[in-house]
PDB file of C-alpha atoms in Angstrom:
ATOM      1  CA  MET A  90       5.953  -4.253 -19.011  1.00 69.00           C
ATOM      2  CA  ASP A  91       3.111  -5.209 -20.725  1.00 72.00           C
ATOM      3  CA  ARG A  92      -0.016  -3.187 -20.223  1.00 74.00           C
ATOM      4  CA  GLU A  93      -2.107  -6.582 -19.897  1.00 85.00           C
ATOM      5  CA  LEU A  94      -0.086  -7.027 -16.695  1.00 93.00           C
ATOM      6  CA  ALA A  95      -2.101  -4.555 -14.852  1.00 91.00           C
ATOM      7  CA  LEU A  96      -5.198  -6.300 -15.594  1.00 92.00           C
ATOM      8  CA  GLU A  97      -3.812  -9.432 -14.485  1.00 95.00           C
ATOM      9  CA  LEU A  98      -2.491  -8.148 -11.220  1.00 96.00           C
ATOM     10  CA  VAL A  99      -6.122  -6.888 -10.506  1.00 97.00           C
ATOM     11  CA  ARG A 100      -7.183 -10.241 -10.696  1.00 96.00           C
ATOM     12  CA  VAL A 101      -5.139 -12.010  -7.911  1.00 97.00           C
ATOM     13  CA  THR A 102      -5.894  -8.615  -5.861  1.00 98.00           C
ATOM     14  CA  GLU A 103      -9.795  -9.529  -6.450  1.00 97.00           C
ATOM     15  CA  ALA A 104      -9.406 -13.222  -5.404  1.00 96.00           C
ATOM     16  CA  ALA A 105      -7.661 -12.400  -2.319  1.00 97.00           C
ATOM     17  CA  ALA A 106     -10.136 -10.113  -1.226  1.00 97.00           C
ATOM     18  CA  VAL A 107     -12.880 -11.919  -1.920  1.00 97.00           C
ATOM     19  CA  SER A 108     -11.367 -15.311   0.163  1.00 96.00           C
ATOM     20  CA  SER A 109     -10.436 -12.666   2.998  1.00 97.00           C
ATOM     21  CA  ALA A 110     -13.585 -11.025   3.176  1.00 97.00           C
ATOM     22  CA  GLN A 111     -15.686 -13.905   4.189  1.00 96.00           C
ATOM     23  CA  TRP A 112     -14.021 -13.448   7.589  1.00 96.00           C
ATOM     24  CA  MET A 113     -15.064 -10.197   7.976  1.00 96.00           C
ATOM     25  CA  GLY A 114     -16.086  -9.414  11.745  1.00 97.00           C
ATOM     26  CA  ARG A 115     -14.900 -12.872  13.280  1.00 96.00           C
ATOM     27  CA  GLY A 116     -12.552 -11.943  15.184  1.00 96.00           C
ATOM     28  CA  GLN A 117      -9.951 -14.006  13.299  1.00 95.00           C
ATOM     29  CA  LYS A 118      -7.336 -11.963  11.790  1.00 94.00           C
ATOM     30  CA  ASP A 119      -4.527 -14.805  11.111  1.00 94.00           C
ATOM     31  CA  GLU A 120      -7.278 -16.469   9.426  1.00 95.00           C
ATOM     32  CA  ALA A 121      -7.935 -14.051   7.193  1.00 95.00           C
ATOM     33  CA  ASP A 122      -4.613 -12.961   6.189  1.00 94.00           C
ATOM     34  CA  ASP A 123      -4.257 -16.624   5.461  1.00 94.00           C
ATOM     35  CA  ALA A 124      -7.245 -16.688   3.068  1.00 95.00           C
ATOM     36  CA  ALA A 125      -5.983 -13.655   1.486  1.00 96.00           C
ATOM     37  CA  THR A 126      -2.475 -15.288   1.006  1.00 95.00           C
ATOM     38  CA  THR A 127      -3.781 -18.669  -0.371  1.00 94.00           C
ATOM     39  CA  ALA A 128      -5.989 -17.264  -2.820  1.00 95.00           C
ATOM     40  CA  MET A 129      -3.326 -14.395  -3.838  1.00 96.00           C
ATOM     41  CA  ARG A 130      -0.609 -17.026  -4.283  1.00 95.00           C
ATOM     42  CA  THR A 131      -2.646 -19.548  -6.471  1.00 93.00           C
ATOM     43  CA  MET A 132      -3.661 -16.855  -8.783  1.00 94.00           C
ATOM     44  CA  PHE A 133      -0.096 -15.710  -9.111  1.00 95.00           C
ATOM     45  CA  ASP A 134       0.299 -19.104 -10.953  1.00 92.00           C
ATOM     46  CA  SER A 135      -1.604 -18.480 -13.910  1.00 91.00           C
ATOM     47  CA  ILE A 136       0.049 -14.848 -14.860  1.00 94.00           C
ATOM     48  CA  ALA A 137       2.705 -14.625 -17.951  1.00 93.00           C
ATOM     49  CA  MET A 138       5.561 -13.109 -15.878  1.00 94.00           C
ATOM     50  CA  GLU A 139       8.664 -13.941 -14.005  1.00 95.00           C
ATOM     51  CA  GLY A 140       8.058 -12.214 -10.860  1.00 95.00           C
ATOM     52  CA  THR A 141       9.894 -12.037  -7.404  1.00 95.00           C
ATOM     53  CA  VAL A 142       8.626 -11.480  -4.029  1.00 95.00           C
ATOM     54  CA  VAL A 143      10.680  -8.515  -3.029  1.00 94.00           C
ATOM     55  CA  ILE A 144       8.025  -7.495  -0.487  1.00 93.00           C
ATOM     56  CA  GLY A 145       5.646 -10.124   0.845  1.00 91.00           C
ATOM     57  CA  GLU A 146       4.616 -11.775   4.173  1.00 85.00           C
ATOM     58  CA  GLY A 147       8.422 -12.752   5.324  1.00 76.00           C
ATOM     59  CA  GLU A 148      11.482 -14.472   5.019  1.00 73.00           C
ATOM     60  CA  LEU A 149      11.435 -17.882   3.941  1.00 58.00           C
ATOM     61  CA  ASP A 150      11.714 -19.328   7.086  1.00 62.00           C
ATOM     62  CA  GLU A 151       8.658 -17.239   8.701  1.00 68.00           C
ATOM     63  CA  ALA A 152       6.068 -17.841   5.562  1.00 70.00           C
ATOM     64  CA  PRO A 153       4.900 -20.728   3.571  1.00 80.00           C
ATOM     65  CA  MET A 154       4.068 -18.522   0.891  1.00 87.00           C
ATOM     66  CA  LEU A 155       4.730 -15.445  -0.841  1.00 91.00           C
ATOM     67  CA  TYR A 156       7.795 -15.184   0.895  1.00 91.00           C
ATOM     68  CA  ILE A 157      10.640 -12.551   0.074  1.00 90.00           C
ATOM     69  CA  GLY A 158      12.417 -14.075  -3.138  1.00 92.00           C
ATOM     70  CA  GLU A 159       9.619 -16.468  -3.781  1.00 94.00           C
ATOM     71  CA  LYS A 160       9.322 -16.773  -7.385  1.00 95.00           C
ATOM     72  CA  LEU A 161       5.633 -16.431  -9.279  1.00 96.00           C
ATOM     73  CA  GLY A 162       3.946 -16.545 -12.290  1.00 93.00           C
ATOM     74  CA  ASN A 163       4.730 -19.164 -15.363  1.00 91.00           C
ATOM     75  CA  GLY A 164       8.263 -18.389 -16.242  1.00 88.00           C
ATOM     76  CA  ASN A 165       6.489 -16.664 -19.416  1.00 89.00           C
ATOM     77  CA  GLY A 166       6.901 -13.064 -19.748  1.00 88.00           C
ATOM     78  CA  PRO A 167       8.445  -9.531 -18.098  1.00 90.00           C
ATOM     79  CA  GLU A 168      11.365  -9.851 -15.372  1.00 94.00           C
ATOM     80  CA  VAL A 169       9.398  -8.042 -12.135  1.00 96.00           C
ATOM     81  CA  ASP A 170       9.779  -7.522  -8.507  1.00 96.00           C
ATOM     82  CA  ILE A 171       6.584  -7.769  -7.361  1.00 97.00           C
ATOM     83  CA  ALA A 172       5.424  -6.417  -3.501  1.00 96.00           C
ATOM     84  CA  VAL A 173       2.270  -7.743  -1.818  1.00 96.00           C
ATOM     85  CA  ASP A 174       0.187  -7.393   0.955  1.00 95.00           C
ATOM     86  CA  PRO A 175      -2.382 -10.015   0.583  1.00 95.00           C
ATOM     87  CA  LEU A 176      -4.419  -8.144   3.071  1.00 96.00           C
ATOM     88  CA  GLU A 177      -3.563  -4.629   4.282  1.00 94.00           C
ATOM     89  CA  GLY A 178      -5.347  -4.433   7.653  1.00 92.00           C
ATOM     90  CA  THR A 179      -6.041  -7.923   9.014  1.00 93.00           C
ATOM     91  CA  ASN A 180      -7.161  -6.303  12.645  1.00 93.00           C
ATOM     92  CA  ILE A 181      -9.800  -4.323  10.745  1.00 94.00           C
ATOM     93  CA  VAL A 182     -11.179  -7.379   8.558  1.00 96.00           C
ATOM     94  CA  ALA A 183     -11.540  -9.306  12.005  1.00 95.00           C
ATOM     95  CA  LYS A 184     -13.408  -6.526  13.825  1.00 96.00           C
ATOM     96  CA  GLY A 185     -15.413  -5.521  10.788  1.00 95.00           C
ATOM     97  CA  HIS A 186     -14.307  -1.908  10.289  1.00 94.00           C
ATOM     98  CA  ASN A 187     -13.288  -0.063   7.086  1.00 93.00           C
ATOM     99  CA  ASN A 188     -10.874   0.645   4.867  1.00 93.00           C
ATOM    100  CA  ALA A 189      -8.926  -3.134   4.192  1.00 96.00           C
ATOM    101  CA  MET A 190      -7.572  -3.815   0.570  1.00 96.00           C
ATOM    102  CA  SER A 191      -5.541  -6.296  -1.061  1.00 97.00           C
ATOM    103  CA  VAL A 192      -2.665  -4.791  -2.713  1.00 97.00           C
ATOM    104  CA  ILE A 193       0.054  -5.629  -5.203  1.00 97.00           C
ATOM    105  CA  ALA A 194       2.931  -3.027  -6.654  1.00 97.00           C
ATOM    106  CA  ALA A 195       4.912  -4.604  -9.378  1.00 97.00           C
ATOM    107  CA  ALA A 196       8.104  -2.648 -11.319  1.00 96.00           C
ATOM    108  CA  ASP A 197      11.129  -3.895 -13.558  1.00 94.00           C
ATOM    109  CA  ARG A 198      13.262  -6.036 -11.994  1.00 94.00           C
ATOM    110  CA  GLY A 199      15.820  -4.366  -9.423  1.00 93.00           C
ATOM    111  CA  ALA A 200      13.381  -1.264  -9.237  1.00 95.00           C
ATOM    112  CA  LEU A 201      11.477  -1.989  -5.901  1.00 95.00           C
ATOM    113  CA  LEU A 202      13.507  -0.784  -2.760  1.00 92.00           C
ATOM    114  CA  HIS A 203      13.938  -4.109  -0.933  1.00 89.00           C
ATOM    115  CA  ALA A 204      12.843  -2.931   2.353  1.00 87.00           C
ATOM    116  CA  PRO A 205      12.826  -4.914   5.273  1.00 84.00           C
ATOM    117  CA  ASP A 206       9.947  -4.928   7.831  1.00 87.00           C
ATOM    118  CA  MET A 207      11.006  -2.569  10.198  1.00 91.00           C
ATOM    119  CA  TYR A 208       9.957   1.040  10.862  1.00 94.00           C
ATOM    120  CA  MET A 209       9.763   4.044   8.160  1.00 95.00           C
ATOM    121  CA  GLN A 210       9.466   7.278   8.753  1.00 97.00           C
ATOM    122  CA  LYS A 211       6.864   8.966   5.496  1.00 98.00           C
ATOM    123  CA  VAL A 212       5.815  11.816   3.886  1.00 98.00           C
ATOM    124  CA  ALA A 213       3.261  11.690   1.062  1.00 98.00           C
ATOM    125  CA  VAL A 214       1.468  14.571  -0.989  1.00 98.00           C
ATOM    126  CA  GLY A 215      -0.209  15.051  -4.476  1.00 97.00           C
ATOM    127  CA  LYS A 216       0.661  16.097  -8.185  1.00 96.00           C
ATOM    128  CA  GLN A 217       0.114  19.940  -7.116  1.00 97.00           C
ATOM    129  CA  ALA A 218       3.001  19.431  -4.350  1.00 98.00           C
ATOM    130  CA  ARG A 219       5.112  17.287  -6.264  1.00 97.00           C
ATOM    131  CA  GLY A 220       9.093  18.230  -6.187  1.00 96.00           C
ATOM    132  CA  GLN A 221       8.559  20.730  -3.143  1.00 97.00           C
ATOM    133  CA  ILE A 222       8.296  18.627  -0.012  1.00 97.00           C
ATOM    134  CA  ARG A 223      11.654  17.449   2.408  1.00 97.00           C
ATOM    135  CA  LEU A 224      10.977  14.799   5.041  1.00 97.00           C
ATOM    136  CA  ASP A 225      13.631  16.779   7.173  1.00 96.00           C
ATOM    137  CA  ASP A 226      11.768  19.934   6.923  1.00 97.00           C
ATOM    138  CA  PRO A 227       9.461  21.030  10.076  1.00 98.00           C
ATOM    139  CA  ILE A 228       5.952  19.963   9.761  1.00 98.00           C
ATOM    140  CA  GLU A 229       5.120  23.629   9.949  1.00 98.00           C
ATOM    141  CA  LYS A 230       6.988  24.192   6.932  1.00 98.00           C
ATOM    142  CA  THR A 231       5.569  21.557   5.071  1.00 98.00           C
ATOM    143  CA  ILE A 232       2.391  22.452   6.040  1.00 98.00           C
ATOM    144  CA  GLU A 233       2.730  26.021   4.484  1.00 98.00           C
ATOM    145  CA  THR A 234       4.124  24.225   1.253  1.00 98.00           C
ATOM    146  CA  VAL A 235       1.287  22.009   0.386  1.00 98.00           C
ATOM    147  CA  ALA A 236      -1.369  24.503   1.332  1.00 98.00           C
ATOM    148  CA  LYS A 237       0.555  26.779  -1.135  1.00 98.00           C
ATOM    149  CA  ALA A 238       0.898  24.656  -3.905  1.00 98.00           C
ATOM    150  CA  ASN A 239      -2.707  23.272  -3.315  1.00 97.00           C
ATOM    151  CA  ASN A 240      -4.177  26.835  -3.298  1.00 97.00           C
ATOM    152  CA  LYS A 241      -5.689  26.260   0.166  1.00 97.00           C
ATOM    153  CA  ARG A 242      -6.005  27.961   3.409  1.00 98.00           C
ATOM    154  CA  ILE A 243      -3.775  26.521   5.878  1.00 98.00           C
ATOM    155  CA  ASN A 244      -7.161  26.186   8.038  1.00 97.00           C
ATOM    156  CA  ASP A 245      -8.992  24.316   5.155  1.00 98.00           C
ATOM    157  CA  LEU A 246      -5.347  21.735   4.673  1.00 98.00           C
ATOM    158  CA  THR A 247      -6.174  18.308   5.945  1.00 98.00           C
ATOM    159  CA  VAL A 248      -3.348  16.176   7.159  1.00 98.00           C
ATOM    160  CA  ILE A 249      -3.578  12.373   7.500  1.00 98.00           C
ATOM    161  CA  VAL A 250      -1.940  10.554  10.397  1.00 98.00           C
ATOM    162  CA  GLN A 251      -1.648   6.842  11.855  1.00 96.00           C
ATOM    163  CA  GLU A 252      -3.403   7.195  15.171  1.00 96.00           C
ATOM    164  CA  ARG A 253      -0.606   5.903  17.501  1.00 96.00           C
ATOM    165  CA  PRO A 254       1.184   7.329  20.252  1.00 97.00           C
ATOM    166  CA  ARG A 255       4.424   8.120  18.639  1.00 97.00           C
ATOM    167  CA  HIS A 256       2.673  10.594  16.695  1.00 97.00           C
ATOM    168  CA  ASN A 257       0.744  12.637  19.691  1.00 98.00           C
ATOM    169  CA  GLU A 258       3.283  15.618  19.548  1.00 98.00           C
ATOM    170  CA  LEU A 259       2.912  15.413  15.658  1.00 98.00           C
ATOM    171  CA  VAL A 260      -0.216  16.037  15.809  1.00 98.00           C
ATOM    172  CA  GLU A 261      -0.284  18.526  18.523  1.00 98.00           C
ATOM    173  CA  ARG A 262       2.183  20.364  15.745  1.00 98.00           C
ATOM    174  CA  ILE A 263      -0.221  19.939  13.124  1.00 98.00           C
ATOM    175  CA  ARG A 264      -3.187  21.576  15.202  1.00 98.00           C
ATOM    176  CA  ALA A 265      -1.197  24.057  16.580  1.00 98.00           C
ATOM    177  CA  LYS A 266      -0.162  25.561  12.924  1.00 98.00           C
ATOM    178  CA  GLY A 267      -3.981  25.469  12.078  1.00 98.00           C
ATOM    179  CA  ALA A 268      -4.716  22.559   9.877  1.00 98.00           C
ATOM    180  CA  ARG A 269      -7.065  19.938   9.844  1.00 98.00           C
ATOM    181  CA  VAL A 270      -5.919  16.217  11.209  1.00 98.00           C
ATOM    182  CA  LYS A 271      -7.813  13.238  10.330  1.00 97.00           C
ATOM    183  CA  LEU A 272      -6.762   9.873  12.182  1.00 96.00           C
ATOM    184  CA  PHE A 273      -6.695   6.220  11.183  1.00 93.00           C
ATOM    185  CA  GLY A 274      -6.171   3.217  12.587  1.00 90.00           C
ATOM    186  CA  ASP A 275      -4.326   0.435  10.386  1.00 87.00           C
ATOM    187  CA  GLY A 276      -4.056   1.002   6.393  1.00 83.00           C
ATOM    188  CA  ASP A 277      -1.357   3.332   5.509  1.00 89.00           C
ATOM    189  CA  VAL A 278      -1.186   2.187   1.936  1.00 94.00           C
ATOM    190  CA  GLU A 279      -4.458   3.611   1.291  1.00 94.00           C
ATOM    191  CA  ALA A 280      -3.782   6.974   3.343  1.00 95.00           C
ATOM    192  CA  SER A 281      -0.822   7.779   0.949  1.00 96.00           C
ATOM    193  CA  ILE A 282      -3.054   7.109  -1.826  1.00 95.00           C
ATOM    194  CA  ALA A 283      -5.692   9.693  -0.391  1.00 95.00           C
ATOM    195  CA  THR A 284      -3.261  12.661  -0.919  1.00 97.00           C
ATOM    196  CA  CYS A 285      -3.183  12.357  -5.029  1.00 96.00           C
ATOM    197  CA  LEU A 286      -7.187  11.694  -5.344  1.00 93.00           C
ATOM    198  CA  PRO A 287      -8.634  15.422  -4.648  1.00 90.00           C
ATOM    199  CA  HIS A 288     -12.266  13.751  -3.654  1.00 90.00           C
ATOM    200  CA  THR A 289     -11.027  12.482  -0.294  1.00 92.00           C
ATOM    201  CA  GLY A 290      -9.743  16.017   0.536  1.00 94.00           C
ATOM    202  CA  ILE A 291      -6.900  14.844   2.102  1.00 97.00           C
ATOM    203  CA  ASP A 292      -3.360  17.331   0.933  1.00 98.00           C
ATOM    204  CA  LEU A 293      -0.635  15.605   3.323  1.00 98.00           C
ATOM    205  CA  PHE A 294       0.049  11.997   4.644  1.00 98.00           C
ATOM    206  CA  VAL A 295       2.926  12.194   6.996  1.00 98.00           C
ATOM    207  CA  GLY A 296       4.136   9.633  10.275  1.00 97.00           C
ATOM    208  CA  THR A 297       6.076   6.452  10.609  1.00 97.00           C
ATOM    209  CA  GLY A 298       4.584   3.068   9.776  1.00 95.00           C
ATOM    210  CA  GLY A 299       5.800  -0.123   8.302  1.00 93.00           C
ATOM    211  CA  ALA A 300       8.696   0.105   5.450  1.00 93.00           C
ATOM    212  CA  PRO A 301       7.273  -2.440   3.424  1.00 93.00           C
ATOM    213  CA  GLU A 302       4.203  -0.620   3.190  1.00 95.00           C
ATOM    214  CA  GLY A 303       5.875   2.537   2.662  1.00 96.00           C
ATOM    215  CA  VAL A 304       7.744   1.036  -0.646  1.00 96.00           C
ATOM    216  CA  ILE A 305       4.060  -0.373  -2.148  1.00 97.00           C
ATOM    217  CA  SER A 306       2.759   3.356  -1.278  1.00 97.00           C
ATOM    218  CA  ALA A 307       5.520   4.680  -3.250  1.00 97.00           C
ATOM    219  CA  ALA A 308       4.515   2.899  -6.178  1.00 97.00           C
ATOM    220  CA  ALA A 309       0.949   3.783  -6.426  1.00 97.00           C
ATOM    221  CA  VAL A 310       1.779   7.207  -5.553  1.00 97.00           C
ATOM    222  CA  LYS A 311       4.263   7.331  -8.399  1.00 97.00           C
ATOM    223  CA  CYS A 312       1.466   5.838 -10.605  1.00 96.00           C
ATOM    224  CA  LEU A 313      -0.843   9.235  -9.419  1.00 96.00           C
ATOM    225  CA  GLY A 314       1.578  11.930 -10.182  1.00 96.00           C
ATOM    226  CA  GLY A 315       2.631  12.533  -6.415  1.00 97.00           C
ATOM    227  CA  ASP A 316       5.640  12.488  -4.272  1.00 98.00           C
ATOM    228  CA  MET A 317       7.216  10.547  -1.429  1.00 98.00           C
ATOM    229  CA  GLN A 318       9.998  10.726   0.509  1.00 98.00           C
ATOM    230  CA  ALA A 319      11.170   8.675   3.651  1.00 97.00           C
ATOM    231  CA  ARG A 320      13.785   7.278   5.904  1.00 96.00           C
ATOM    232  CA  LEU A 321      14.278   3.612   7.765  1.00 94.00           C
ATOM    233  CA  VAL A 322      13.786   3.783  11.174  1.00 93.00           C
ATOM    234  CA  PRO A 323      15.793   0.794  12.570  1.00 90.00           C
ATOM    235  CA  GLN A 324      15.147   0.029  16.122  1.00 90.00           C
ATOM    236  CA  ASN A 325      18.284  -1.983  17.314  1.00 90.00           C
ATOM    237  CA  GLU A 326      21.750  -2.925  15.834  1.00 88.00           C
ATOM    238  CA  GLU A 327      20.108  -5.979  14.121  1.00 88.00           C
ATOM    239  CA  GLU A 328      17.602  -3.814  11.938  1.00 86.00           C
ATOM    240  CA  ALA A 329      20.469  -1.673  11.449  1.00 86.00           C
ATOM    241  CA  GLN A 330      22.875  -4.258  10.221  1.00 85.00           C
ATOM    242  CA  ARG A 331      19.800  -5.100   7.705  1.00 82.00           C
ATOM    243  CA  CYS A 332      19.720  -1.823   6.343  1.00 81.00           C
ATOM    244  CA  SER A 333      23.597  -2.199   5.520  1.00 82.00           C
ATOM    245  CA  ASP A 334      22.490  -5.652   3.655  1.00 80.00           C
ATOM    246  CA  MET A 335      20.623  -3.416   1.720  1.00 74.00           C
ATOM    247  CA  GLY A 336      23.324  -1.195   0.589  1.00 74.00           C
ATOM    248  CA  LEU A 337      22.608   1.699   2.823  1.00 78.00           C
ATOM    249  CA  ASN A 338      25.564   2.818   4.081  1.00 76.00           C
ATOM    250  CA  ASP A 339      23.809   5.308   6.183  1.00 83.00           C
ATOM    251  CA  PRO A 340      20.663   3.415   7.362  1.00 79.00           C
ATOM    252  CA  ARG A 341      18.980   6.882   8.416  1.00 85.00           C
ATOM    253  CA  GLN A 342      19.346   8.177   4.835  1.00 90.00           C
ATOM    254  CA  LEU A 343      16.954  10.227   3.312  1.00 95.00           C
ATOM    255  CA  LEU A 344      15.145   8.263   0.897  1.00 95.00           C
ATOM    256  CA  THR A 345      13.871  10.201  -2.242  1.00 96.00           C
ATOM    257  CA  HIS A 346      10.867   8.569  -4.417  1.00 97.00           C
ATOM    258  CA  HIS A 347      13.249   7.446  -6.919  1.00 96.00           C
ATOM    259  CA  ASP A 348      15.243   5.625  -4.267  1.00 95.00           C
ATOM    260  CA  LEU A 349      12.379   3.419  -3.232  1.00 96.00           C
ATOM    261  CA  VAL A 350      10.541   2.986  -6.901  1.00 97.00           C
ATOM    262  CA  SER A 351      13.610   3.816  -9.549  1.00 95.00           C
ATOM    263  CA  SER A 352      11.564   2.701 -12.772  1.00 92.00           C
ATOM    264  CA  ASP A 353       8.859   5.137 -14.118  1.00 89.00           C
ATOM    265  CA  ASP A 354       6.993   1.655 -15.405  1.00 91.00           C
ATOM    266  CA  ALA A 355       5.603   0.919 -12.057  1.00 95.00           C
ATOM    267  CA  LEU A 356       1.790  -0.795 -11.366  1.00 96.00           C
ATOM    268  CA  PHE A 357      -0.313  -0.786  -8.513  1.00 97.00           C
ATOM    269  CA  ALA A 358      -3.361  -2.982  -8.120  1.00 97.00           C
ATOM    270  CA  ALA A 359      -5.911  -2.810  -5.191  1.00 98.00           C
ATOM    271  CA  THR A 360      -9.148  -4.344  -4.513  1.00 98.00           C
ATOM    272  CA  GLY A 361     -11.660  -3.414  -0.922  1.00 97.00           C
ATOM    273  CA  VAL A 362     -11.953  -5.672   1.136  1.00 98.00           C
ATOM    274  CA  THR A 363     -14.422  -3.917   3.736  1.00 97.00           C
ATOM    275  CA  GLU A 364     -15.867  -0.893   2.945  1.00 95.00           C
ATOM    276  CA  GLY A 365     -13.196   2.076   2.706  1.00 91.00           C
ATOM    277  CA  GLU A 366     -12.910   5.577   1.251  1.00 86.00           C
ATOM    278  CA  LEU A 367     -11.024   4.657  -1.565  1.00 90.00           C
ATOM    279  CA  LEU A 368     -12.469   1.569  -2.741  1.00 95.00           C
ATOM    280  CA  HIS A 369     -16.229  -0.515  -1.777  1.00 96.00           C
ATOM    281  CA  GLY A 370     -15.563  -3.469   0.319  1.00 97.00           C
ATOM    282  CA  VAL A 371     -16.492  -6.783  -0.875  1.00 97.00           C
ATOM    283  CA  LYS A 372     -20.348  -7.735  -1.139  1.00 97.00           C
ATOM    284  CA  PHE A 373     -22.143 -10.844  -1.223  1.00 96.00           C
ATOM    285  CA  LEU A 374     -25.488 -10.491  -2.919  1.00 95.00           C
ATOM    286  CA  GLY A 375     -26.731 -13.781  -2.926  1.00 92.00           C
ATOM    287  CA  GLY A 376     -26.749 -17.017  -4.528  1.00 91.00           C
ATOM    288  CA  ASP A 377     -23.016 -17.584  -5.574  1.00 91.00           C
ATOM    289  CA  LEU A 378     -22.789 -13.936  -6.528  1.00 95.00           C
ATOM    290  CA  ALA A 379     -19.845 -11.298  -4.912  1.00 96.00           C
ATOM    291  CA  GLU A 380     -19.452  -8.095  -5.979  1.00 97.00           C
ATOM    292  CA  THR A 381     -15.856  -6.612  -5.586  1.00 98.00           C
ATOM    293  CA  ASP A 382     -14.447  -3.035  -6.308  1.00 98.00           C
ATOM    294  CA  SER A 383     -10.505  -2.317  -7.539  1.00 98.00           C
ATOM    295  CA  ILE A 384      -8.127   0.063  -8.874  1.00 96.00           C
ATOM    296  CA  VAL A 385      -4.996  -0.248 -10.937  1.00 97.00           C
ATOM    297  CA  MET A 386      -3.014   1.991 -11.884  1.00 96.00           C
ATOM    298  CA  ARG A 387       0.188   2.378 -14.321  1.00 95.00           C
ATOM    299  CA  ALA A 388       3.014   4.816 -13.601  1.00 95.00           C
ATOM    300  CA  LYS A 389       4.349   4.880 -17.496  1.00 93.00           C
ATOM    301  CA  THR A 390       0.504   6.213 -18.847  1.00 93.00           C
ATOM    302  CA  GLY A 391      -0.860   7.745 -15.565  1.00 93.00           C
ATOM    303  CA  THR A 392      -3.903   5.762 -16.976  1.00 93.00           C
ATOM    304  CA  ILE A 393      -6.158   4.688 -13.794  1.00 94.00           C
ATOM    305  CA  ARG A 394      -8.638   2.375 -13.793  1.00 95.00           C
ATOM    306  CA  PHE A 395     -11.519   1.765 -11.379  1.00 95.00           C
ATOM    307  CA  ILE A 396     -13.039  -1.858 -11.962  1.00 97.00           C
ATOM    308  CA  LYS A 397     -16.329  -2.996 -10.499  1.00 97.00           C
ATOM    309  CA  ALA A 398     -16.455  -6.955 -11.208  1.00 97.00           C
ATOM    310  CA  ASN A 399     -19.379  -9.599 -10.324  1.00 96.00           C
ATOM    311  CA  HIS A 400     -17.679 -12.908  -9.729  1.00 95.00           C
ATOM    312  CA  HIS A 401     -19.790 -15.705  -9.711  1.00 94.00           C
ATOM    313  CA  LEU A 402     -18.121 -18.164  -6.723  1.00 92.00           C
ATOM    314  CA  ASP A 403     -19.753 -21.703  -7.790  1.00 90.00           C
ATOM    315  CA  ASN A 404     -16.988 -21.124 -10.480  1.00 88.00           C
ATOM    316  CA  LYS A 405     -14.434 -20.183  -8.025  1.00 84.00           C
ATOM    317  CA  PRO A 406     -14.555 -22.833  -5.435  1.00 81.00           C
ATOM    318  CA  HIS A 407     -11.224 -22.352  -4.293  1.00 80.00           C
ATOM    319  CA  LEU A 408     -12.306 -18.733  -3.048  1.00 82.00           C
ATOM    320  CA  LEU A 409     -14.936 -20.142  -0.373  1.00 78.00           C
ATOM    321  CA  LYS A 410     -14.900 -20.301   2.907  1.00 69.00           C
ATOM    322  CA  ASN A 411     -14.956 -24.119   4.454  1.00 63.00           C
ATOM    323  CA  ASP A 412     -17.812 -23.839   7.176  1.00 59.00           C
TER     324      ASP A 412
END
């Protein structure tokens, strides 16, 4: 893939973030999501690529845009798979809480797992523990493995887990082992990324969440040199059949990092919508000026860029909320 594509993807996440941030705290999650999706789809038209949405806002009959199979870009450029979450954290934005982002992952055609919209069991770590984790290991063993790899005492290890009733037993086992637990509400892409950035203090991400978010996370973790494993968790026969349709003979087979993202030339871009631990949220500075904070990464080179940008919204009327 062209290096320039990474920076083009940031322009897309910036547009989605600015549009959705105008709905922060208004209690209207659908409107925030629609604003992000519309802005993202509009910006994709200007990018030199032949993109295909493999993870998006739903099937063709479920979403008016950024649906699975939709073609993106101007048709001139590399053939790539695109995975998007225009607004990771719709409830977060509606309530004015922290850690909402707009995110995109891209890889060579056929390199991203076409994960259906269902639950996925996941574990992610940073590069120090790469190659040493197994999803099927008891959480107690995984904690020991990651603590040793990260040169930490177990008492100093921090495990991030989504705060859901399904994780109550998992959380109790982590605490019983002596590790620290950090709970979060929504946004497990950011939680996965946090394991790969030492300044966050997060060592291990475990739990069950959305499969589409799992693939996007896997691309980001690959860019950061970390490791991830997963397993789809179908809840009924229909979901099991969707796994079979993907070519998985065993719907519950272990998915390695390579299964999730099979190319080393993956890209990831994200822009903060609300204030977060990884990225600052969109700030409206007065007049027509807005400030964004983004990250863009490329697995092939390991390059990580943090980008702060100012946007004159008078020159971008398509991003403005209609009062």
